[in-house]
Amino acid sequence: MIKIGFETEIDTVRVAEILKEIARDKMGGWFNLPRRYDMGELVRIKEAAQKIQDESEVLVCIGIGGSYLGHRALIEALRPKSGTRIVYAGNSLSRRELEHALKVVGDRDFSINVISKSGTTLEPAIAFRAFRKKLIEKYGEEEAYSRIYATTDRKHGALHDEAVACKYGRFVVPDNIGGRYSVLTAVGLLPLAVAGVDIDKLLEGASDAAETAVEPAAKYATRRFELGSNGYDTEVFASFEPATAYFNEWLKQLYGESEGKAQSGVFPASVIYSTDLHSLGQFMQDGRRNLWETIIDYPTDELNAKVVTAVRRAHIAGGIPVLDIEVSSFDEKGFGELIYFFELSCAISAKLFGVNPFDQPGVEAYKDELARLME
Ligand code: PA5
């Protein structure tokens, strides 16, 4: 169970209203997902994962933003031992990165999981073309298509249409769940299962949190709102476990895209200690006081735990508000709880700031500029 190390008074009436709004929202499907998981879908995911493990040394996971950060965060943190290796592609437009990923796969047997809700995002589309070509060259069209799994919209988009036409394995990003809230759907679960992560335990953690995390999530959201409304415009997520660096990235996307709207929101930043004490430690201790620190307190070894205590004391003395979030276990269950806790607190917090947690109108601006340049 997630515990928080601070007290704050919540407006229970407003929180209850917000929870109702979230549950009713057309993009609020993640809210009840752990309570109503589609077991048939779970079986299909496990079967596909087994097939991929049996025939491939590598699964190339192609996607960007919410279509990739969540599962990468968990795979990097949990370092599963028994699964198939995952190579990531399509999360930038760098030719160098794409060529590197193609080289890493090399002559190995591989399959592809291309993940894009819209089915039109440029970064994954380009990487998919390159890997699909490699797959066809290696196995011929028929076998290549049987090694491609598309996770996309139920009915629309270029990727959906291609997947239907070529009979790729297909998984659905539910209509009512947006990218950054989708890690507990097939978006995250298929690559996680292939990598050897215990997805049953992950969902168990999320479903426990759906029952127990409402109060701590509401308190954390309320405290964020109080700080954010009182001159603290930056939140620094601090972890003392280097393997969770990508979990920080997932958090930054979740909060950044959910809250950064209408000239509002809190800028999400992150550090890994003690590494970053030797780079950003000076600023944290003594720099401009417009930030607060949210320590994600994973169970850790004795020495590292002492560093957590020392940093907490030093930063409080240095005038930084420090919020503690205590993680119950460093395993699938603990991360399942954490994911649901942060999704819920993020949605509540965005609502307190008066913005829609589930859209991302700002992401379109660079896409429009790029489309103009590419004409
Ligand atoms: O959270 C979001 O909605 C975004 O980060 C998307 O996941 C990201 O832009 C990728 O979009 P798509 O899955 O449509 O390719």
PDB file of N, CA and C in Angstrom, residues 218-283:
ATOM      1  N   ALA A 218      -5.403  11.893  -3.201  1.00  0.00           N
ATOM      2  CA  ALA A 218      -6.074  13.190  -3.068  1.00  0.00           C
ATOM      3  C   ALA A 218      -5.235  14.139  -2.211  1.00  0.00           C
ATOM      4  N   LYS A 219      -4.577  13.598  -1.169  1.00  0.00           N
ATOM      5  CA  LYS A 219      -3.734  14.457  -0.326  1.00  0.00           C
ATOM      6  C   LYS A 219      -2.527  14.975  -1.112  1.00  0.00           C
ATOM      7  N   TYR A 220      -1.933  14.071  -1.874  1.00  0.00           N
ATOM      8  CA  TYR A 220      -0.765  14.481  -2.667  1.00  0.00           C
ATOM      9  C   TYR A 220      -1.187  15.538  -3.698  1.00  0.00           C
ATOM     10  N   ALA A 221      -2.321  15.301  -4.364  1.00  0.00           N
ATOM     11  CA  ALA A 221      -2.805  16.266  -5.363  1.00  0.00           C
ATOM     12  C   ALA A 221      -3.093  17.616  -4.707  1.00  0.00           C
ATOM     13  N   THR A 222      -3.693  17.566  -3.531  1.00  0.00           N
ATOM     14  CA  THR A 222      -4.037  18.813  -2.827  1.00  0.00           C
ATOM     15  C   THR A 222      -2.774  19.582  -2.450  1.00  0.00           C
ATOM     16  N   ARG A 223      -1.775  18.865  -1.951  1.00  0.00           N
ATOM     17  CA  ARG A 223      -0.517  19.517  -1.549  1.00  0.00           C
ATOM     18  C   ARG A 223       0.184  20.115  -2.771  1.00  0.00           C
ATOM     19  N   ARG A 224       0.142  19.385  -3.893  1.00  0.00           N
ATOM     20  CA  ARG A 224       0.739  19.912  -5.126  1.00  0.00           C
ATOM     21  C   ARG A 224       0.053  21.209  -5.517  1.00  0.00           C
ATOM     22  N   PHE A 225      -1.282  21.193  -5.425  1.00  0.00           N
ATOM     23  CA  PHE A 225      -2.045  22.368  -5.824  1.00  0.00           C
ATOM     24  C   PHE A 225      -1.717  23.561  -4.912  1.00  0.00           C
ATOM     25  N   GLU A 226      -1.601  23.270  -3.590  1.00  0.00           N
ATOM     26  CA  GLU A 226      -1.271  24.357  -2.645  1.00  0.00           C
ATOM     27  C   GLU A 226       0.108  24.949  -2.994  1.00  0.00           C
ATOM     28  N   LEU A 227       1.074  24.046  -3.202  1.00  0.00           N
ATOM     29  CA  LEU A 227       2.432  24.533  -3.506  1.00  0.00           C
ATOM     30  C   LEU A 227       2.442  25.260  -4.848  1.00  0.00           C
ATOM     31  N   GLY A 228       1.828  24.622  -5.851  1.00  0.00           N
ATOM     32  CA  GLY A 228       1.808  25.197  -7.198  1.00  0.00           C
ATOM     33  C   GLY A 228       1.124  26.555  -7.242  1.00  0.00           C
ATOM     34  N   SER A 229       0.192  26.783  -6.332  1.00  0.00           N
ATOM     35  CA  SER A 229      -0.535  28.069  -6.319  1.00  0.00           C
ATOM     36  C   SER A 229       0.181  29.101  -5.452  1.00  0.00           C
ATOM     37  N   ASN A 230       1.284  28.696  -4.833  1.00  0.00           N
ATOM     38  CA  ASN A 230       1.989  29.617  -3.936  1.00  0.00           C
ATOM     39  C   ASN A 230       3.448  29.806  -4.327  1.00  0.00           C
ATOM     40  N   GLY A 231       3.681  29.921  -5.614  1.00  0.00           N
ATOM     41  CA  GLY A 231       5.017  30.294  -6.098  1.00  0.00           C
ATOM     42  C   GLY A 231       5.954  29.128  -6.361  1.00  0.00           C
ATOM     43  N   TYR A 232       5.543  27.936  -6.004  1.00  0.00           N
ATOM     44  CA  TYR A 232       6.403  26.776  -6.304  1.00  0.00           C
ATOM     45  C   TYR A 232       5.982  26.235  -7.667  1.00  0.00           C
ATOM     46  N   ASP A 233       6.753  26.598  -8.697  1.00  0.00           N
ATOM     47  CA  ASP A 233       6.292  26.232 -10.037  1.00  0.00           C
ATOM     48  C   ASP A 233       7.003  25.010 -10.610  1.00  0.00           C
ATOM     49  N   THR A 234       7.896  24.384  -9.811  1.00  0.00           N
ATOM     50  CA  THR A 234       8.630  23.215 -10.300  1.00  0.00           C
ATOM     51  C   THR A 234       8.581  22.101  -9.269  1.00  0.00           C
ATOM     52  N   GLU A 235       8.272  20.909  -9.732  1.00  0.00           N
ATOM     53  CA  GLU A 235       8.315  19.741  -8.850  1.00  0.00           C
ATOM     54  C   GLU A 235       9.471  18.853  -9.314  1.00  0.00           C
ATOM     55  N   VAL A 236      10.330  18.491  -8.374  1.00  0.00           N
ATOM     56  CA  VAL A 236      11.447  17.613  -8.724  1.00  0.00           C
ATOM     57  C   VAL A 236      11.172  16.235  -8.134  1.00  0.00           C
ATOM     58  N   PHE A 237      10.948  15.262  -9.017  1.00  0.00           N
ATOM     59  CA  PHE A 237      10.772  13.881  -8.558  1.00  0.00           C
ATOM     60  C   PHE A 237      12.158  13.316  -8.255  1.00  0.00           C
ATOM     61  N   ALA A 238      12.352  12.870  -7.016  1.00  0.00           N
ATOM     62  CA  ALA A 238      13.676  12.374  -6.627  1.00  0.00           C
ATOM     63  C   ALA A 238      13.594  10.898  -6.289  1.00  0.00           C
ATOM     64  N   SER A 239      14.473  10.124  -6.909  1.00  0.00           N
ATOM     65  CA  SER A 239      14.558   8.698  -6.603  1.00  0.00           C
ATOM     66  C   SER A 239      16.008   8.366  -6.285  1.00  0.00           C
ATOM     67  N   PHE A 240      16.187   7.390  -5.445  1.00  0.00           N
ATOM     68  CA  PHE A 240      17.545   6.981  -5.058  1.00  0.00           C
ATOM     69  C   PHE A 240      17.917   5.655  -5.710  1.00  0.00           C
ATOM     70  N   GLU A 241      17.104   5.197  -6.658  1.00  0.00           N
ATOM     71  CA  GLU A 241      17.366   3.952  -7.369  1.00  0.00           C
ATOM     72  C   GLU A 241      17.562   4.273  -8.855  1.00  0.00           C
ATOM     73  N   PRO A 242      18.802   4.173  -9.351  1.00  0.00           N
ATOM     74  CA  PRO A 242      19.071   4.530 -10.749  1.00  0.00           C
ATOM     75  C   PRO A 242      18.188   3.790 -11.754  1.00  0.00           C
ATOM     76  N   ALA A 243      17.779   2.558 -11.433  1.00  0.00           N
ATOM     77  CA  ALA A 243      16.955   1.797 -12.384  1.00  0.00           C
ATOM     78  C   ALA A 243      15.596   2.449 -12.621  1.00  0.00           C
ATOM     79  N   THR A 244      15.241   3.424 -11.794  1.00  0.00           N
ATOM     80  CA  THR A 244      13.922   4.056 -11.963  1.00  0.00           C
ATOM     81  C   THR A 244      13.997   5.357 -12.770  1.00  0.00           C
ATOM     82  N   ALA A 245      15.127   5.593 -13.437  1.00  0.00           N
ATOM     83  CA  ALA A 245      15.258   6.838 -14.214  1.00  0.00           C
ATOM     84  C   ALA A 245      14.132   6.959 -15.250  1.00  0.00           C
ATOM     85  N   TYR A 246      13.776   5.840 -15.896  1.00  0.00           N
ATOM     86  CA  TYR A 246      12.699   5.908 -16.891  1.00  0.00           C
ATOM     87  C   TYR A 246      11.326   6.049 -16.244  1.00  0.00           C
ATOM     88  N   PHE A 247      11.199   5.572 -15.002  1.00  0.00           N
ATOM     89  CA  PHE A 247       9.928   5.814 -14.316  1.00  0.00           C
ATOM     90  C   PHE A 247       9.756   7.323 -14.111  1.00  0.00           C
ATOM     91  N   ASN A 248      10.859   8.006 -13.806  1.00  0.00           N
ATOM     92  CA  ASN A 248      10.798   9.470 -13.709  1.00  0.00           C
ATOM     93  C   ASN A 248      10.351  10.079 -15.033  1.00  0.00           C
ATOM     94  N   GLU A 249      10.846   9.505 -16.143  1.00  0.00           N
ATOM     95  CA  GLU A 249      10.449  10.040 -17.461  1.00  0.00           C
ATOM     96  C   GLU A 249       8.952   9.859 -17.678  1.00  0.00           C
ATOM     97  N   TRP A 250       8.453   8.686 -17.275  1.00  0.00           N
ATOM     98  CA  TRP A 250       7.001   8.428 -17.399  1.00  0.00           C
ATOM     99  C   TRP A 250       6.224   9.472 -16.574  1.00  0.00           C
ATOM    100  N   LEU A 251       6.720   9.721 -15.352  1.00  0.00           N
ATOM    101  CA  LEU A 251       6.048  10.698 -14.487  1.00  0.00           C
ATOM    102  C   LEU A 251       6.039  12.091 -15.105  1.00  0.00           C
ATOM    103  N   LYS A 252       7.177  12.469 -15.703  1.00  0.00           N
ATOM    104  CA  LYS A 252       7.265  13.814 -16.276  1.00  0.00           C
ATOM    105  C   LYS A 252       6.269  13.965 -17.421  1.00  0.00           C
ATOM    106  N   GLN A 253       6.123  12.887 -18.226  1.00  0.00           N
ATOM    107  CA  GLN A 253       5.152  12.974 -19.313  1.00  0.00           C
ATOM    108  C   GLN A 253       3.731  13.039 -18.759  1.00  0.00           C
ATOM    109  N   LEU A 254       3.465  12.170 -17.769  1.00  0.00           N
ATOM    110  CA  LEU A 254       2.116  12.124 -17.197  1.00  0.00           C
ATOM    111  C   LEU A 254       1.706  13.506 -16.678  1.00  0.00           C
ATOM    112  N   TYR A 255       2.560  14.109 -15.854  1.00  0.00           N
ATOM    113  CA  TYR A 255       2.209  15.404 -15.266  1.00  0.00           C
ATOM    114  C   TYR A 255       2.337  16.542 -16.268  1.00  0.00           C
ATOM    115  N   GLY A 256       3.393  16.490 -17.082  1.00  0.00           N
ATOM    116  CA  GLY A 256       3.616  17.588 -18.029  1.00  0.00           C
ATOM    117  C   GLY A 256       2.480  17.713 -19.029  1.00  0.00           C
ATOM    118  N   GLU A 257       2.075  16.586 -19.612  1.00  0.00           N
ATOM    119  CA  GLU A 257       1.019  16.648 -20.637  1.00  0.00           C
ATOM    120  C   GLU A 257      -0.366  16.812 -20.026  1.00  0.00           C
ATOM    121  N   SER A 258      -0.511  16.365 -18.781  1.00  0.00           N
ATOM    122  CA  SER A 258      -1.842  16.458 -18.177  1.00  0.00           C
ATOM    123  C   SER A 258      -2.118  17.851 -17.600  1.00  0.00           C
ATOM    124  N   GLU A 259      -1.070  18.492 -17.089  1.00  0.00           N
ATOM    125  CA  GLU A 259      -1.295  19.763 -16.362  1.00  0.00           C
ATOM    126  C   GLU A 259      -0.848  21.020 -17.092  1.00  0.00           C
ATOM    127  N   GLY A 260       0.117  20.859 -18.012  1.00  0.00           N
ATOM    128  CA  GLY A 260       0.721  22.060 -18.608  1.00  0.00           C
ATOM    129  C   GLY A 260      -0.155  22.684 -19.667  1.00  0.00           C
ATOM    130  N   LYS A 261      -1.194  23.366 -19.241  1.00  0.00           N
ATOM    131  CA  LYS A 261      -2.155  23.940 -20.188  1.00  0.00           C
ATOM    132  C   LYS A 261      -2.638  25.295 -19.695  1.00  0.00           C
ATOM    133  N   ALA A 262      -3.117  26.112 -20.626  1.00  0.00           N
ATOM    134  CA  ALA A 262      -3.736  27.394 -20.269  1.00  0.00           C
ATOM    135  C   ALA A 262      -2.803  28.196 -19.358  1.00  0.00           C
ATOM    136  N   GLN A 263      -1.513  28.174 -19.686  1.00  0.00           N
ATOM    137  CA  GLN A 263      -0.479  28.922 -18.936  1.00  0.00           C
ATOM    138  C   GLN A 263      -0.463  28.510 -17.463  1.00  0.00           C
ATOM    139  N   SER A 264      -0.851  27.265 -17.186  1.00  0.00           N
ATOM    140  CA  SER A 264      -0.910  26.813 -15.803  1.00  0.00           C
ATOM    141  C   SER A 264      -0.052  25.564 -15.636  1.00  0.00           C
ATOM    142  N   GLY A 265      -0.089  24.994 -14.457  1.00  0.00           N
ATOM    143  CA  GLY A 265       0.608  23.734 -14.198  1.00  0.00           C
ATOM    144  C   GLY A 265       1.953  23.924 -13.513  1.00  0.00           C
ATOM    145  N   VAL A 266       2.511  22.799 -13.102  1.00  0.00           N
ATOM    146  CA  VAL A 266       3.793  22.762 -12.389  1.00  0.00           C
ATOM    147  C   VAL A 266       4.781  22.063 -13.316  1.00  0.00           C
ATOM    148  N   PHE A 267       5.970  22.624 -13.481  1.00  0.00           N
ATOM    149  CA  PHE A 267       6.941  21.987 -14.378  1.00  0.00           C
ATOM    150  C   PHE A 267       7.532  20.750 -13.701  1.00  0.00           C
ATOM    151  N   PRO A 268       7.409  19.565 -14.318  1.00  0.00           N
ATOM    152  CA  PRO A 268       7.943  18.365 -13.685  1.00  0.00           C
ATOM    153  C   PRO A 268       9.400  18.108 -14.099  1.00  0.00           C
ATOM    154  N   ALA A 269      10.257  17.968 -13.101  1.00  0.00           N
ATOM    155  CA  ALA A 269      11.671  17.665 -13.348  1.00  0.00           C
ATOM    156  C   ALA A 269      12.017  16.414 -12.545  1.00  0.00           C
ATOM    157  N   SER A 270      13.218  15.885 -12.739  1.00  0.00           N
ATOM    158  CA  SER A 270      13.552  14.678 -11.967  1.00  0.00           C
ATOM    159  C   SER A 270      15.048  14.583 -11.699  1.00  0.00           C
ATOM    160  N   VAL A 271      15.371  13.884 -10.634  1.00  0.00           N
ATOM    161  CA  VAL A 271      16.776  13.609 -10.307  1.00  0.00           C
ATOM    162  C   VAL A 271      16.897  12.162  -9.839  1.00  0.00           C
ATOM    163  N   ILE A 272      18.089  11.627 -10.008  1.00  0.00           N
ATOM    164  CA  ILE A 272      18.439  10.333  -9.431  1.00  0.00           C
ATOM    165  C   ILE A 272      19.582  10.605  -8.445  1.00  0.00           C
ATOM    166  N   TYR A 273      19.336  10.288  -7.200  1.00  0.00           N
ATOM    167  CA  TYR A 273      20.375  10.467  -6.172  1.00  0.00           C
ATOM    168  C   TYR A 273      20.984   9.120  -5.822  1.00  0.00           C
ATOM    169  N   SER A 274      22.195   9.036  -5.327  1.00  0.00           N
ATOM    170  CA  SER A 274      23.026  10.159  -5.008  1.00  0.00           C
ATOM    171  C   SER A 274      23.759  10.722  -6.226  1.00  0.00           C
ATOM    172  N   THR A 275      23.622  10.049  -7.403  1.00  0.00           N
ATOM    173  CA  THR A 275      24.306  10.513  -8.614  1.00  0.00           C
ATOM    174  C   THR A 275      24.176  12.029  -8.791  1.00  0.00           C
ATOM    175  N   ASP A 276      22.944  12.527  -8.794  1.00  0.00           N
ATOM    176  CA  ASP A 276      22.724  13.927  -9.138  1.00  0.00           C
ATOM    177  C   ASP A 276      23.022  14.893  -7.985  1.00  0.00           C
ATOM    178  N   LEU A 277      23.338  14.347  -6.812  1.00  0.00           N
ATOM    179  CA  LEU A 277      23.790  15.244  -5.737  1.00  0.00           C
ATOM    180  C   LEU A 277      25.116  15.873  -6.142  1.00  0.00           C
ATOM    181  N   HIS A 278      25.801  15.172  -7.066  1.00  0.00           N
ATOM    182  CA  HIS A 278      27.108  15.658  -7.515  1.00  0.00           C
ATOM    183  C   HIS A 278      26.985  16.491  -8.786  1.00  0.00           C
ATOM    184  N   SER A 279      25.742  16.793  -9.176  1.00  0.00           N
ATOM    185  CA  SER A 279      25.577  17.702 -10.319  1.00  0.00           C
ATOM    186  C   SER A 279      24.536  18.772  -9.967  1.00  0.00           C
ATOM    187  N   LEU A 280      23.349  18.331  -9.534  1.00  0.00           N
ATOM    188  CA  LEU A 280      22.290  19.298  -9.219  1.00  0.00           C
ATOM    189  C   LEU A 280      22.151  19.547  -7.721  1.00  0.00           C
ATOM    190  N   GLY A 281      22.928  18.811  -6.921  1.00  0.00           N
ATOM    191  CA  GLY A 281      22.801  18.914  -5.465  1.00  0.00           C
ATOM    192  C   GLY A 281      22.977  20.336  -4.960  1.00  0.00           C
ATOM    193  N   GLN A 282      23.922  21.063  -5.536  1.00  0.00           N
ATOM    194  CA  GLN A 282      24.171  22.443  -5.100  1.00  0.00           C
ATOM    195  C   GLN A 282      22.920  23.306  -5.317  1.00  0.00           C
ATOM    196  N   PHE A 283      22.324  23.155  -6.507  1.00  0.00           N
ATOM    197  CA  PHE A 283      21.129  23.966  -6.813  1.00  0.00           C
ATOM    198  C   PHE A 283      19.980  23.582  -5.887  1.00  0.00           C
TER     199      PHE A 283
END
